[in-house]
Coordinates of C-alpha atoms in Angstrom, one line a residue:
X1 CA -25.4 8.7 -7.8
X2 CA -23.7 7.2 -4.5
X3 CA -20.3 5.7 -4.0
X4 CA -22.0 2.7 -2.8
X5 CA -22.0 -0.4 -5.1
X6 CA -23.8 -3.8 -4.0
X7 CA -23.1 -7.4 -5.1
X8 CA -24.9 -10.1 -3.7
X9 CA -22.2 -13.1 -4.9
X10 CA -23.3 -15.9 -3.1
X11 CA -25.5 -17.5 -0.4
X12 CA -25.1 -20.9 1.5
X13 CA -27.2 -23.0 3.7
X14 CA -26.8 -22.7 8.1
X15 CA -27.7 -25.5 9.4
X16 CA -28.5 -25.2 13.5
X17 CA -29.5 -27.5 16.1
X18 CA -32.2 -25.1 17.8
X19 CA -33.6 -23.9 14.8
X20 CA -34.4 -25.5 11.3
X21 CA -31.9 -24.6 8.2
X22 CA -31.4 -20.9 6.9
X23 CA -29.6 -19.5 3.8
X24 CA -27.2 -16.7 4.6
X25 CA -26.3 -14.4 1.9
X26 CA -23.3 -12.4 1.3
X27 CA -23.0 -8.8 0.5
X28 CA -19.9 -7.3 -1.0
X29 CA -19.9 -3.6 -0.5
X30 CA -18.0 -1.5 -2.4
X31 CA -17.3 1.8 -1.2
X32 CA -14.5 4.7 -1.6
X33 CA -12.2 2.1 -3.2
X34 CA -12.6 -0.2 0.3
X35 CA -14.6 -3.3 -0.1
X36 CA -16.2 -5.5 3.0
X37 CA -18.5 -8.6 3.3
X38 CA -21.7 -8.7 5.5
X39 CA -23.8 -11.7 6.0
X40 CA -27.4 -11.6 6.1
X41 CA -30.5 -13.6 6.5
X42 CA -34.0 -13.3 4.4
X43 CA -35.3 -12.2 7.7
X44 CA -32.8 -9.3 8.0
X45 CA -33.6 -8.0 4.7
X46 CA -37.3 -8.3 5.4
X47 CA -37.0 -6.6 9.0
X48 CA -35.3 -3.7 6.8
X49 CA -38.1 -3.5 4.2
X50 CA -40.6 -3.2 6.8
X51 CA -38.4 -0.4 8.5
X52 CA -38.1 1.5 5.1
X53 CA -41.8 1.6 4.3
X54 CA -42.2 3.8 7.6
X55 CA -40.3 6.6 5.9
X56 CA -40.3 6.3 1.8
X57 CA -41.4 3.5 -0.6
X58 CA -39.2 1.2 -0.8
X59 CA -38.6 -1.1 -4.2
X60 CA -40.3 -4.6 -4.1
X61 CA -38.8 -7.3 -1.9
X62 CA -38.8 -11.1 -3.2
X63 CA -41.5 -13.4 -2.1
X64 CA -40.9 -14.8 1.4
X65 CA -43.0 -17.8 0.2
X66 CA -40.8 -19.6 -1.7
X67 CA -39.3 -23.2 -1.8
X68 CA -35.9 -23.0 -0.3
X69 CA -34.2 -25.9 -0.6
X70 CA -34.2 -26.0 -4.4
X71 CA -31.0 -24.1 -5.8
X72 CA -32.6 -22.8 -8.6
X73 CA -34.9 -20.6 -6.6
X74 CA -32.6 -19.4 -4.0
X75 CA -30.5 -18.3 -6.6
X76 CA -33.5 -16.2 -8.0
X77 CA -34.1 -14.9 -4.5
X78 CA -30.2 -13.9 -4.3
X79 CA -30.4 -12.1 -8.0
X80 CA -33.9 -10.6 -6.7
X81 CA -32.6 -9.4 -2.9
X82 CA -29.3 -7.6 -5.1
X83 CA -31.3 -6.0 -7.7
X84 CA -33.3 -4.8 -4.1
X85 CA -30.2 -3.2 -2.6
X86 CA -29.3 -1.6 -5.4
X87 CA -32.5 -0.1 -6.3
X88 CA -32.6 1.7 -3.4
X89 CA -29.1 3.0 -3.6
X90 CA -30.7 4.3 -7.7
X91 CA -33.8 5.6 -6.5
X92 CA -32.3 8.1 -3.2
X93 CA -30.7 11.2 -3.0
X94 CA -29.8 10.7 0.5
X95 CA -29.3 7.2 1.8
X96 CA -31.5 6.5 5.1
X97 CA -29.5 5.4 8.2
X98 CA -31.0 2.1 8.6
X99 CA -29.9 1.1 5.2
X100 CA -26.2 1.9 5.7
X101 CA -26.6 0.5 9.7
X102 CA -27.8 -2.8 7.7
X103 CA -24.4 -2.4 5.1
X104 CA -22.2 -2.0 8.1
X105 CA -21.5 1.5 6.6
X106 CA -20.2 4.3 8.7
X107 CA -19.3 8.0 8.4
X108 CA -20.9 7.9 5.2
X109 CA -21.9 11.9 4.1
X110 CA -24.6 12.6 4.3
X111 CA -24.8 15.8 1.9
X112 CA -25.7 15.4 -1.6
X113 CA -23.2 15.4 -4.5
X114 CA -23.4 18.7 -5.7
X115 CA -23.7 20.3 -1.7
X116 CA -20.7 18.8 -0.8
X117 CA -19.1 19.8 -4.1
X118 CA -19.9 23.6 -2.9
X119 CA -20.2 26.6 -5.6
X120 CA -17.6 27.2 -7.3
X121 CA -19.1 31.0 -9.0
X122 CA -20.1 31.7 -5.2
X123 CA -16.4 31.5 -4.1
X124 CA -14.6 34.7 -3.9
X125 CA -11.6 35.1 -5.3
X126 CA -10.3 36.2 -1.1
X127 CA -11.5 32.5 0.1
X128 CA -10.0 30.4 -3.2
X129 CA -6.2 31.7 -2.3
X130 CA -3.7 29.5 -1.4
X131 CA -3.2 30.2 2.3
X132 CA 0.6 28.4 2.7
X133 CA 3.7 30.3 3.2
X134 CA 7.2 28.9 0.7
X135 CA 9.7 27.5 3.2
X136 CA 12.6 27.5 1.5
X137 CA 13.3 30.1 -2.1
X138 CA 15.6 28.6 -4.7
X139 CA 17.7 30.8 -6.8
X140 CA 18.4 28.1 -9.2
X141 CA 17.5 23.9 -10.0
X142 CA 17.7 22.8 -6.0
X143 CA 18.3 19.2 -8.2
X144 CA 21.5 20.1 -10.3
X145 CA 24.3 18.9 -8.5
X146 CA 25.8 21.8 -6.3
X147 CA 28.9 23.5 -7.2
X148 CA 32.6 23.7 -5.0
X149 CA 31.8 26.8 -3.2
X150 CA 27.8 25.9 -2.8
X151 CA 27.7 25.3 1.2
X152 CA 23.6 25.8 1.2
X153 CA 23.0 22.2 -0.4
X154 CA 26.1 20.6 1.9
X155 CA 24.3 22.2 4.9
X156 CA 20.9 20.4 3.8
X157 CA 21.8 17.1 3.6
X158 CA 24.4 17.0 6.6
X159 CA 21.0 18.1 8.6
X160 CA 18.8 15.3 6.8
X161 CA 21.3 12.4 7.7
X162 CA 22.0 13.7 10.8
X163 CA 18.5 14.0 12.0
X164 CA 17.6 10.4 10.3
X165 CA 20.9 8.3 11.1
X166 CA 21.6 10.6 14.6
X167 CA 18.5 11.7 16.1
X168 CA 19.9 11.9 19.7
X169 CA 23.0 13.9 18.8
X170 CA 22.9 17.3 19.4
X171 CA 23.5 20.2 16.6
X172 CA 27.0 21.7 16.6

């Protein structure tokens, strides 16, 4: 299954002087935790049906022939358009380019869920090390407070304020 989710919340009525009426819809797209809104026409979605059937089969697309200036059926059409998106998010491993071009998605991985996963039995023990180096080794709790004759911890924190509060200044 994708990261991809698809609402269709809404849709409104354009009205424009060159051309007769149109009902926009919006898409929420829901992706990695970031959300955005593209607005689309019938004729979009249609354009990308007709674009999908030159590579797969894609899932039915609502009538084009329908009465839209009654609410109840554009509100059909909006329920059927969503259930459209989301079908073909269900029904592909791999999610064609047009289809996230038409989302407004980009850098999207391509790989499939358990490729870009990797193996974990194929790993060898060599490549799942831990490849940093310890910067600093503490003899005892670095969070106790330090003792009289303890200059380490004094030295640490002069160097933090300094470099925070005195950037400029030069070390002594």
């Amino acid at each position: 299954m994708h990261n991809v989710r698809i609402f269709i919340p809404s849709f409104r009525s354009e009205d424009n002087p060159i051309e007769k009426g149109y009902t926009v819809f919006k898409i929420d797209v829901l992706m990695n935790g970031r959300q955005h809104t593209v607005k689309k026409r019938y004729s979009e979605f249609q354009n990308l049906h007709k674009i999908l059937k030159k590579s797969m089969t894609p899932p039915e697309i609502p009538s084009k022939h329908v009465r839209n200036w009654i609410p109840k059926v554009l509100e059909q059409r909006r329920h059927g358009l969503e259930l459209y998106l989301q079908a073909i998010i269900m029904e592909n491993e791999v999610l064609p380019k047009i289809f996230l071009d038409f989302l407004n998605i980009r850098h999207f991985p391509s790989l499939t869920k358990t490729e870009s996963c990797g193996s974990f039995e194929t790993e060898s023990e060599e490549a799942s090390k831990l490849t940093h180096q310890p910067a600093m080794l503490y003899h005892r709790d670095p969070y106790m407070l330090p003792s009289t004759h303890d200059t380490l911890s004094n030295v640490v924190i002069e160097g933090v304020i300094h470099g925070i509060f005195y950037p400029d200044l030069q070390p002594r």
